[in-house]
PDB file of C-alpha atoms in Angstrom:
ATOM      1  CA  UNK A   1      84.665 115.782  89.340  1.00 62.00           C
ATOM      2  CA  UNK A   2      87.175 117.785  92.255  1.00 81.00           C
ATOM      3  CA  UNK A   3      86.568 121.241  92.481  1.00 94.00           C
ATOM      4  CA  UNK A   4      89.319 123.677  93.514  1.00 97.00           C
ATOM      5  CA  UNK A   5      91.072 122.100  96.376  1.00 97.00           C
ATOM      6  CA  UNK A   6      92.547 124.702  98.690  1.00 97.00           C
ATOM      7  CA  UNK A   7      94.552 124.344 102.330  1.00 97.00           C
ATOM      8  CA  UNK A   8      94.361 125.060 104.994  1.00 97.00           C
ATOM      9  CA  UNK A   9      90.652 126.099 105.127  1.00 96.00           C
ATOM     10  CA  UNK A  10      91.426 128.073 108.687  1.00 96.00           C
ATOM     11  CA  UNK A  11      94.660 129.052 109.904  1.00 97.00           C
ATOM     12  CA  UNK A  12      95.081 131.554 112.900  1.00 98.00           C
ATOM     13  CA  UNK A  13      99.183 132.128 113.129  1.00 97.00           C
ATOM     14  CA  UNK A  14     100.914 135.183 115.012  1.00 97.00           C
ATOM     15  CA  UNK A  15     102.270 138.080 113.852  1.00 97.00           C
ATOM     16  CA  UNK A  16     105.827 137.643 111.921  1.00 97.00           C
ATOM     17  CA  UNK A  17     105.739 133.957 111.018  1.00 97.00           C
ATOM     18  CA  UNK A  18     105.358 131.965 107.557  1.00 97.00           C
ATOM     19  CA  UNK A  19     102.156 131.325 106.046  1.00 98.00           C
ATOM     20  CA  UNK A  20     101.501 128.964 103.074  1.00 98.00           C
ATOM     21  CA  UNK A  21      98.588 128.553 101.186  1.00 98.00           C
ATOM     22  CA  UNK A  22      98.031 125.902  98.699  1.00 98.00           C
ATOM     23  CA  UNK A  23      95.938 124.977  96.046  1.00 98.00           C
ATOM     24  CA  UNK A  24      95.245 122.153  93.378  1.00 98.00           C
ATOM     25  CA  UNK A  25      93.147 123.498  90.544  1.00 98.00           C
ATOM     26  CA  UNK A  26      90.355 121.744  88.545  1.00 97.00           C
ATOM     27  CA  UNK A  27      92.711 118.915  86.441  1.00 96.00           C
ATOM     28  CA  UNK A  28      92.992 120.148  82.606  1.00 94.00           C
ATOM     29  CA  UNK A  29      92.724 124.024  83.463  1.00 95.00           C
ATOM     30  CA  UNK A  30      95.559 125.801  82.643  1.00 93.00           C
ATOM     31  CA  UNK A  31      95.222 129.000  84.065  1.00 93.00           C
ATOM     32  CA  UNK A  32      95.450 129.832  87.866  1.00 96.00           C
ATOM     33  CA  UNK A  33      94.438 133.043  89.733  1.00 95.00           C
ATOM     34  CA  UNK A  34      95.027 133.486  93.332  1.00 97.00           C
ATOM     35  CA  UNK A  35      92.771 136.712  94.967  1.00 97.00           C
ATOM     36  CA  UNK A  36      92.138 137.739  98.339  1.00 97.00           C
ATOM     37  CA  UNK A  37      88.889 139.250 100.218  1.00 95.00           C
ATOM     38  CA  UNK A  38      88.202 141.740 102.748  1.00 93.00           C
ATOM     39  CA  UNK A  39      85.467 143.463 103.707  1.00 88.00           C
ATOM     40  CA  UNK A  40      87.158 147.022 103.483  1.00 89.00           C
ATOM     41  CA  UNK A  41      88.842 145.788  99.580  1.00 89.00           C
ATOM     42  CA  UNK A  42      86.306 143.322  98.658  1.00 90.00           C
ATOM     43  CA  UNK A  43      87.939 140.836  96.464  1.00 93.00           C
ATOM     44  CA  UNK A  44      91.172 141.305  94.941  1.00 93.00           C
ATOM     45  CA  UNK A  45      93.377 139.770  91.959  1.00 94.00           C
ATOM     46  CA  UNK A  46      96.467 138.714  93.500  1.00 96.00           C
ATOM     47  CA  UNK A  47      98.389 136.867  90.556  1.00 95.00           C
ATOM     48  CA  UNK A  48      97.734 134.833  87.749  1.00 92.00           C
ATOM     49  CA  UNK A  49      99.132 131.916  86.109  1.00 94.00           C
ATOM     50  CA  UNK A  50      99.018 130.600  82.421  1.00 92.00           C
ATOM     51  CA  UNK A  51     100.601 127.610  81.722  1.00 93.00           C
ATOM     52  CA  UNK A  52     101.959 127.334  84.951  1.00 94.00           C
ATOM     53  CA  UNK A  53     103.603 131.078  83.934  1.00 93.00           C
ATOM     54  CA  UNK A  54     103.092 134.231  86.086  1.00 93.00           C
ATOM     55  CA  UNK A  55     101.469 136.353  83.686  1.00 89.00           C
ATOM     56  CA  UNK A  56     100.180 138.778  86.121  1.00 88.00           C
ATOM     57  CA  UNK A  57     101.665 139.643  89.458  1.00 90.00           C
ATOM     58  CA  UNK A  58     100.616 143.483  89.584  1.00 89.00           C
ATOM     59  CA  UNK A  59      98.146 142.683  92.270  1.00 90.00           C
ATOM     60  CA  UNK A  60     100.647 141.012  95.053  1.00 94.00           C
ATOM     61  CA  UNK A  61     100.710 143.375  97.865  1.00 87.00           C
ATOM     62  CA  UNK A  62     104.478 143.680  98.474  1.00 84.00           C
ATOM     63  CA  UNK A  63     107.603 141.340  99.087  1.00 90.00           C
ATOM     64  CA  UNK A  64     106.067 139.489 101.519  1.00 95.00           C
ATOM     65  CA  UNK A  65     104.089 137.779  99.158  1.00 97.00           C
ATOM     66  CA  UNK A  66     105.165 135.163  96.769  1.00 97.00           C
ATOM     67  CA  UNK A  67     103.769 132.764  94.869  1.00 97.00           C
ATOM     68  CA  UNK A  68     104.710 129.794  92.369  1.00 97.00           C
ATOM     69  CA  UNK A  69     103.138 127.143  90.444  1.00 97.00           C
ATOM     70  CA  UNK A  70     105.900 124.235  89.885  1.00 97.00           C
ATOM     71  CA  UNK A  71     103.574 122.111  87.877  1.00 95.00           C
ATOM     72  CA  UNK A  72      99.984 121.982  86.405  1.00 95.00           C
ATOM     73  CA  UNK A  73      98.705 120.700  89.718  1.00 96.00           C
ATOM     74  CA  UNK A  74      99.726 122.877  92.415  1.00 97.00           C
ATOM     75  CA  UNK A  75     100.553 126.326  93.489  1.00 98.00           C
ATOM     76  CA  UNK A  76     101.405 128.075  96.655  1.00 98.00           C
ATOM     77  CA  UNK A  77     100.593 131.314  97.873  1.00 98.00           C
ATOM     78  CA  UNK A  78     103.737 132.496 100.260  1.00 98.00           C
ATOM     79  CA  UNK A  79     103.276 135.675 103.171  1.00 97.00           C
ATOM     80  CA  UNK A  80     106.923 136.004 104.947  1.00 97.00           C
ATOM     81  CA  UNK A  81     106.607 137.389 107.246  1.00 96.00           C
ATOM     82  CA  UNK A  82     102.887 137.521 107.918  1.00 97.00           C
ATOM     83  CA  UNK A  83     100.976 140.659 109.219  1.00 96.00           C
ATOM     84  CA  UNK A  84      97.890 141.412 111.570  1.00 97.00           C
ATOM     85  CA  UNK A  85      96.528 143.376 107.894  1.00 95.00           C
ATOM     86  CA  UNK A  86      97.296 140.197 105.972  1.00 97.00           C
ATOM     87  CA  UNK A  87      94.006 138.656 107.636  1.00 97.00           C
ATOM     88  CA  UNK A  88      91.492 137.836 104.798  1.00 97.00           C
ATOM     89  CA  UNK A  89      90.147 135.120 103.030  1.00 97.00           C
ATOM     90  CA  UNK A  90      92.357 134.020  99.879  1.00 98.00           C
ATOM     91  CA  UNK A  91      90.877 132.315  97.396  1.00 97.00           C
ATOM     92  CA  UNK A  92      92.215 129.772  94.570  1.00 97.00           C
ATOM     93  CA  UNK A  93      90.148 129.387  91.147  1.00 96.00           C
ATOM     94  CA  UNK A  94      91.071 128.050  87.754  1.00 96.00           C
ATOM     95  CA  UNK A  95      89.949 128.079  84.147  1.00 93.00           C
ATOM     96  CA  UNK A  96      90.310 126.498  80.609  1.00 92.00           C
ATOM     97  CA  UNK A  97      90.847 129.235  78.913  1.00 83.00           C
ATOM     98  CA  UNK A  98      90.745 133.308  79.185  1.00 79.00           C
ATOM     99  CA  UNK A  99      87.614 134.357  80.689  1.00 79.00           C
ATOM    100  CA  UNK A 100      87.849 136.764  77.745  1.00 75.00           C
ATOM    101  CA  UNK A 101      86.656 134.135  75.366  1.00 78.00           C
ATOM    102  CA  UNK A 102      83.904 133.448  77.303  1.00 80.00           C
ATOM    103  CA  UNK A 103      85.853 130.736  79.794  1.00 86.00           C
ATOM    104  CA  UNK A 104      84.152 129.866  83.361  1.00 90.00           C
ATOM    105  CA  UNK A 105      87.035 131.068  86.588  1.00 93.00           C
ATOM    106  CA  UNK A 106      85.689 128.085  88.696  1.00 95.00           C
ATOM    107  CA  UNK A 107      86.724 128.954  92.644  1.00 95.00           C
ATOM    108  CA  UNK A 108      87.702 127.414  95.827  1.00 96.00           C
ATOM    109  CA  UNK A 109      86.558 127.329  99.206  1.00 95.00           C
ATOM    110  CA  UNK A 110      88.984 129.220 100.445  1.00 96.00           C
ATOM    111  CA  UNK A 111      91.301 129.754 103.052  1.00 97.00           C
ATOM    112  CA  UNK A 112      90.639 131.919 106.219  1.00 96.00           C
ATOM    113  CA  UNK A 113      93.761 133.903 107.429  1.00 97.00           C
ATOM    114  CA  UNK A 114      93.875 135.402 110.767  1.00 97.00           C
ATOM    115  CA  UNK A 115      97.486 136.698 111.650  1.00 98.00           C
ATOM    116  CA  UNK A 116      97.336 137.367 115.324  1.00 97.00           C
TER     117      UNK A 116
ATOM    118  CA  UNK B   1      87.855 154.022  92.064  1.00 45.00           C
ATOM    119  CA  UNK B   2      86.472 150.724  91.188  1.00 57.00           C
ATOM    120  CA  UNK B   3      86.213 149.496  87.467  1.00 83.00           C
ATOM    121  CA  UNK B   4      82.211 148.063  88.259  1.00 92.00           C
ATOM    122  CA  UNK B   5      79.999 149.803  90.711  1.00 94.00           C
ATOM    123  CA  UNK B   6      77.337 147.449  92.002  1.00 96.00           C
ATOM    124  CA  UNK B   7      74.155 148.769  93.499  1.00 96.00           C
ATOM    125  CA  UNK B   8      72.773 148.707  96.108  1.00 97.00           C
ATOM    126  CA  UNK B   9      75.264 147.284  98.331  1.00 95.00           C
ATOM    127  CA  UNK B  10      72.774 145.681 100.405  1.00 96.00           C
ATOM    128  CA  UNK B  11      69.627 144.754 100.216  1.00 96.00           C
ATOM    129  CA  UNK B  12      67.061 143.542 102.502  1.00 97.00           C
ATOM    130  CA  UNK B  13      63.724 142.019 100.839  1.00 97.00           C
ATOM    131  CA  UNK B  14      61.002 139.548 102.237  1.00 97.00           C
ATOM    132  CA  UNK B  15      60.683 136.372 100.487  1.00 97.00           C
ATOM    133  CA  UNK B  16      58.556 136.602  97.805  1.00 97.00           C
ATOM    134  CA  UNK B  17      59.447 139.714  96.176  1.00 97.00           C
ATOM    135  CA  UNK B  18      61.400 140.376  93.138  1.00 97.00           C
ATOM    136  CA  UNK B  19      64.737 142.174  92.972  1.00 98.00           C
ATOM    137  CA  UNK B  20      67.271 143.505  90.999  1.00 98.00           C
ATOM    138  CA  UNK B  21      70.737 144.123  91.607  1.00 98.00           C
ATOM    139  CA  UNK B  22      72.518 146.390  88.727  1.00 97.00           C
ATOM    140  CA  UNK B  23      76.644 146.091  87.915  1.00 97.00           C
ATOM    141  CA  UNK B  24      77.940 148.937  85.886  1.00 96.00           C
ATOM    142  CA  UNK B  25      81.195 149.293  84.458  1.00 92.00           C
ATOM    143  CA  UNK B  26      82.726 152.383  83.235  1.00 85.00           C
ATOM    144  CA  UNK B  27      84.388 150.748  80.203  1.00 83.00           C
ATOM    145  CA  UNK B  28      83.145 148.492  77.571  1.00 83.00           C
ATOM    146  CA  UNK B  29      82.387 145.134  78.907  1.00 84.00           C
ATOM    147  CA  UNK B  30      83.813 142.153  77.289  1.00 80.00           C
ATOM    148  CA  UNK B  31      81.524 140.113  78.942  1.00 87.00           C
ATOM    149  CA  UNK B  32      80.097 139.829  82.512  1.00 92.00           C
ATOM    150  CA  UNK B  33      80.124 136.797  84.932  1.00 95.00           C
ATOM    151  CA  UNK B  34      77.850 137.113  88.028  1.00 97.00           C
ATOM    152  CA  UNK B  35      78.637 135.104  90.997  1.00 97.00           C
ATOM    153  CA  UNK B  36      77.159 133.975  94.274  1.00 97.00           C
ATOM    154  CA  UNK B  37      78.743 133.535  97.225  1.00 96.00           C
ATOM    155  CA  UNK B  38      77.543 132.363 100.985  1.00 92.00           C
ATOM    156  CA  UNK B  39      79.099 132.925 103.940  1.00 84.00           C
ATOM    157  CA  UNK B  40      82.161 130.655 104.660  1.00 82.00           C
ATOM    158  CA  UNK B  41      82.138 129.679 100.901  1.00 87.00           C
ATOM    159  CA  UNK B  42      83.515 130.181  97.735  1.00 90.00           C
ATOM    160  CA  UNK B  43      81.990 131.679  94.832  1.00 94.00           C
ATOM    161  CA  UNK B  44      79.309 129.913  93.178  1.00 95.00           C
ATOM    162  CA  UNK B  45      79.031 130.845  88.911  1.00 95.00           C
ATOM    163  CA  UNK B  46      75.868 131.466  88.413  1.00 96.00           C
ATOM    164  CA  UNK B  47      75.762 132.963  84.437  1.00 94.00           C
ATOM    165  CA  UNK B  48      77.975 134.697  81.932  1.00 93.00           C
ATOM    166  CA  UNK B  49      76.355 137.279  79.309  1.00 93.00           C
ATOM    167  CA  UNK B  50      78.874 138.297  76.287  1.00 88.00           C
ATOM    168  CA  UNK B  51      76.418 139.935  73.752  1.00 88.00           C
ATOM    169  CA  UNK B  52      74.810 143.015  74.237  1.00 89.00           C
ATOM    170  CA  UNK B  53      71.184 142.933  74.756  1.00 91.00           C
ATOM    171  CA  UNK B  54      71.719 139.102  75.659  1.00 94.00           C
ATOM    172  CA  UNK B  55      70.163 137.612  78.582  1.00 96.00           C
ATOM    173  CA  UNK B  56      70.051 134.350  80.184  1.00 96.00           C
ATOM    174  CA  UNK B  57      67.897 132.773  82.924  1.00 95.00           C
ATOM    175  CA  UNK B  58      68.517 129.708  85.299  1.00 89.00           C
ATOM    176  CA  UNK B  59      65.720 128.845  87.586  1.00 90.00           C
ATOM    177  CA  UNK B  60      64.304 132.230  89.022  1.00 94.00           C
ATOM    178  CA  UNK B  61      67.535 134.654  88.068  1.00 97.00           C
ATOM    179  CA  UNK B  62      67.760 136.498  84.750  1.00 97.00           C
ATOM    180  CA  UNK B  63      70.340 138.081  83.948  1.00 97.00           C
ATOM    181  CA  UNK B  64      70.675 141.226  81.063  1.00 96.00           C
ATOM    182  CA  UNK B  65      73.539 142.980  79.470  1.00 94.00           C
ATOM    183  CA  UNK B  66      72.872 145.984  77.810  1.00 91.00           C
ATOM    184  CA  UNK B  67      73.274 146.975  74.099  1.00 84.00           C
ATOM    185  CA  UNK B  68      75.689 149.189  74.745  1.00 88.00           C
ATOM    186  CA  UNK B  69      77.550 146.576  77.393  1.00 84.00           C
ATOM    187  CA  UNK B  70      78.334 148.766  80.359  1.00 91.00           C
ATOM    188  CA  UNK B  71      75.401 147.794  82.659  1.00 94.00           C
ATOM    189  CA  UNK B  72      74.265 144.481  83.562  1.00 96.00           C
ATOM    190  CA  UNK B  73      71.340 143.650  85.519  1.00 97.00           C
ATOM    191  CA  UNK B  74      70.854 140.147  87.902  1.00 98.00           C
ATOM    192  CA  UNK B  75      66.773 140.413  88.777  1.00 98.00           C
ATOM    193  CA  UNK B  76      65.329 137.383  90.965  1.00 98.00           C
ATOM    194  CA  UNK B  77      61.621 136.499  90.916  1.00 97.00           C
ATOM    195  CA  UNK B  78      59.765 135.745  94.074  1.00 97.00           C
ATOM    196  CA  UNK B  79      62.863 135.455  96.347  1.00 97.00           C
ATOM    197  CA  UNK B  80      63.383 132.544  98.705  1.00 96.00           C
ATOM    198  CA  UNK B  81      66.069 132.546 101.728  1.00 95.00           C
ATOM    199  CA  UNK B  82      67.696 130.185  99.917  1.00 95.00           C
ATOM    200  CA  UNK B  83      68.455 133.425  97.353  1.00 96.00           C
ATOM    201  CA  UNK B  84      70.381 134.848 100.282  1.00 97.00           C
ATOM    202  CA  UNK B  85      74.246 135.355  99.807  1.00 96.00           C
ATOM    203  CA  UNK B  86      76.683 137.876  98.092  1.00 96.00           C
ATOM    204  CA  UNK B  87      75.998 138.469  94.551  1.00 97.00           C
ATOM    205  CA  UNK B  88      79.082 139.773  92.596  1.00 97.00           C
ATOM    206  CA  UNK B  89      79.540 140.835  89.253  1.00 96.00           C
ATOM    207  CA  UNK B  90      83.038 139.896  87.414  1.00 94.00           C
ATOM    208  CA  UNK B  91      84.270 141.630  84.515  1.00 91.00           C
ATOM    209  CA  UNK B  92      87.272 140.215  81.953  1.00 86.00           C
ATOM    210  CA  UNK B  93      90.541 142.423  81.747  1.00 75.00           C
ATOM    211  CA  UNK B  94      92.975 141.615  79.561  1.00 65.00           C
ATOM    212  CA  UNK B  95      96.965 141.107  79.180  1.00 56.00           C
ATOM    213  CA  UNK B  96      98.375 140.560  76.102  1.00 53.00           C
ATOM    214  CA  UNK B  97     102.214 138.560  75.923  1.00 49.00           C
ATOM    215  CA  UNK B  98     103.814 137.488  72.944  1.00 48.00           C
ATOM    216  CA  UNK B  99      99.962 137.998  71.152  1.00 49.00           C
ATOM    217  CA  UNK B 100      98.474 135.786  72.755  1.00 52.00           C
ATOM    218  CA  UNK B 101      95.459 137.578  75.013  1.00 57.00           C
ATOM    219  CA  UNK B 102      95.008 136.254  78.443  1.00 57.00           C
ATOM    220  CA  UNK B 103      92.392 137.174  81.024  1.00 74.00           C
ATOM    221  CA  UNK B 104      91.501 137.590  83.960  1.00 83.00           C
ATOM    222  CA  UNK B 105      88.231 139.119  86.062  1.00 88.00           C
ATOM    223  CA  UNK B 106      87.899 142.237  87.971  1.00 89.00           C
ATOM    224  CA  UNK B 107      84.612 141.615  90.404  1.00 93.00           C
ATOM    225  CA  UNK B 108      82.522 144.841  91.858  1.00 94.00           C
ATOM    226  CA  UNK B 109      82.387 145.074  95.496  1.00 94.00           C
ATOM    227  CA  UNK B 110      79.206 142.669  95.863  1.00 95.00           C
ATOM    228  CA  UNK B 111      75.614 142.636  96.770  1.00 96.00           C
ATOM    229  CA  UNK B 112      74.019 141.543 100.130  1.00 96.00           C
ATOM    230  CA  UNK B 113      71.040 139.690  99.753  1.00 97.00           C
ATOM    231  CA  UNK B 114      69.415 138.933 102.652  1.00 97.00           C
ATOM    232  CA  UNK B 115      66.009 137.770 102.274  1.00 97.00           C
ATOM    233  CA  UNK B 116      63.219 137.126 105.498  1.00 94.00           C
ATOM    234  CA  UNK B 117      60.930 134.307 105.101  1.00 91.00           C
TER     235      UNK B 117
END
């Protein structure tokens, strides 16, 4: 069975352009989380969907960032523009289920940002 | 301040030895997830403990939750460089809409393993 699917796995872009991230969760999980990791922040709830439903967003850094989940199946992680500090590794995982009730977050691979 | 302190932060052993890496939280734990994670990669599950005073074990790595569920410990026997990685703990924080209580984890700021054959 697919894991998390995440794209691009490496992406190097300069300073002020657009940067999408994308992911395709494990099929039948219904909730979504996007984080981030740095070395000085470690790793970092960005968002989370239910449901295909932001229920959490508290964690998004600042307008720059967006993100949306259109269907069960998909959901993109948006910087506009981009920053040198935006450089981290962003990871996609999913779940059936709250972790609260004893639910497994199952993660990507990630995808290495470097904003140049 | 972070919600789970994990100690030590790095931690250099040669293969062989036992370990134990500790994740302590500074509010009641609903449960704990420990991950692994190698360079380049995602996070790997490794267990999740719920009870107090459970503990589980896969292959050489035990992991404990205390009765009181604020400390968790991750202990490997006889380490192998194949142990080597990031070790993070992961802890479940809630949201509550419309009743219904969601979830998601708050992770300490990880453990490097590095282990010398």
């Amino acid at each position: 069975d697919a894991g998390v699917i995440q794209s691009p796995r490496h992406e190097v872009t300069e300073m002020g352009q657009e940067v999408t991230l994308r992911c395709k969760p494990i099929s039948g999980h219904n909730s979504l989380f996007w984080y981030r990791q740095t070395m000085m922040r470690g790793l970092e709830l960005l968002i989370y969907f239910n449901n295909n439903v932001p229920i959490d967003d508290s964690g998004m850094p600042e307008d720059r960032f967006s993100a949306k989940m259109p269907n069960a199946s998909f959901s993109t992680l948006k910087i506009q523009p981009s920053e040198p500090r935006d450089s981290a590794v962003y990871f996609c995982a999913s779940s059936f289920g709250s972790p609260q009730a004893g639910n497994t977050i199952y993660f990507g691979e990630g995808s290495w940002l470097t904003v140049v | 301040s972070q919600e789970l302190e994990q100690s030590p932060q790095s931690l250099i052993v040669q293969e062989g030895k036992n370990l134990t890496i500790n994740c302590t939280s500074s509010k009641t734990l609903y449960g704990l997830y420990w991950y692994k994670q190698k360079y380049g990669e995602g996070l790997i599950f490794l267990m999740m403990l719920q009870k107090g005073g459970e503990e589980k074990s896969h292959e050489k790595i035990t992991a404990k939750l205390d009765e009181k569920k604020q400390q968790s410990s991750l202990h490997i026997t006889a380490s192998q460089p194949s142990h080597a990685g990031i070790y993070l703990c992961g802890a479940p924080r809630g949201a509550n809409a419309g009743g219904t209580s969601y979830g998601k984890l708050t992770f300490g700021q990880g453990t490097i393993l590095t282990v010398h054959p």
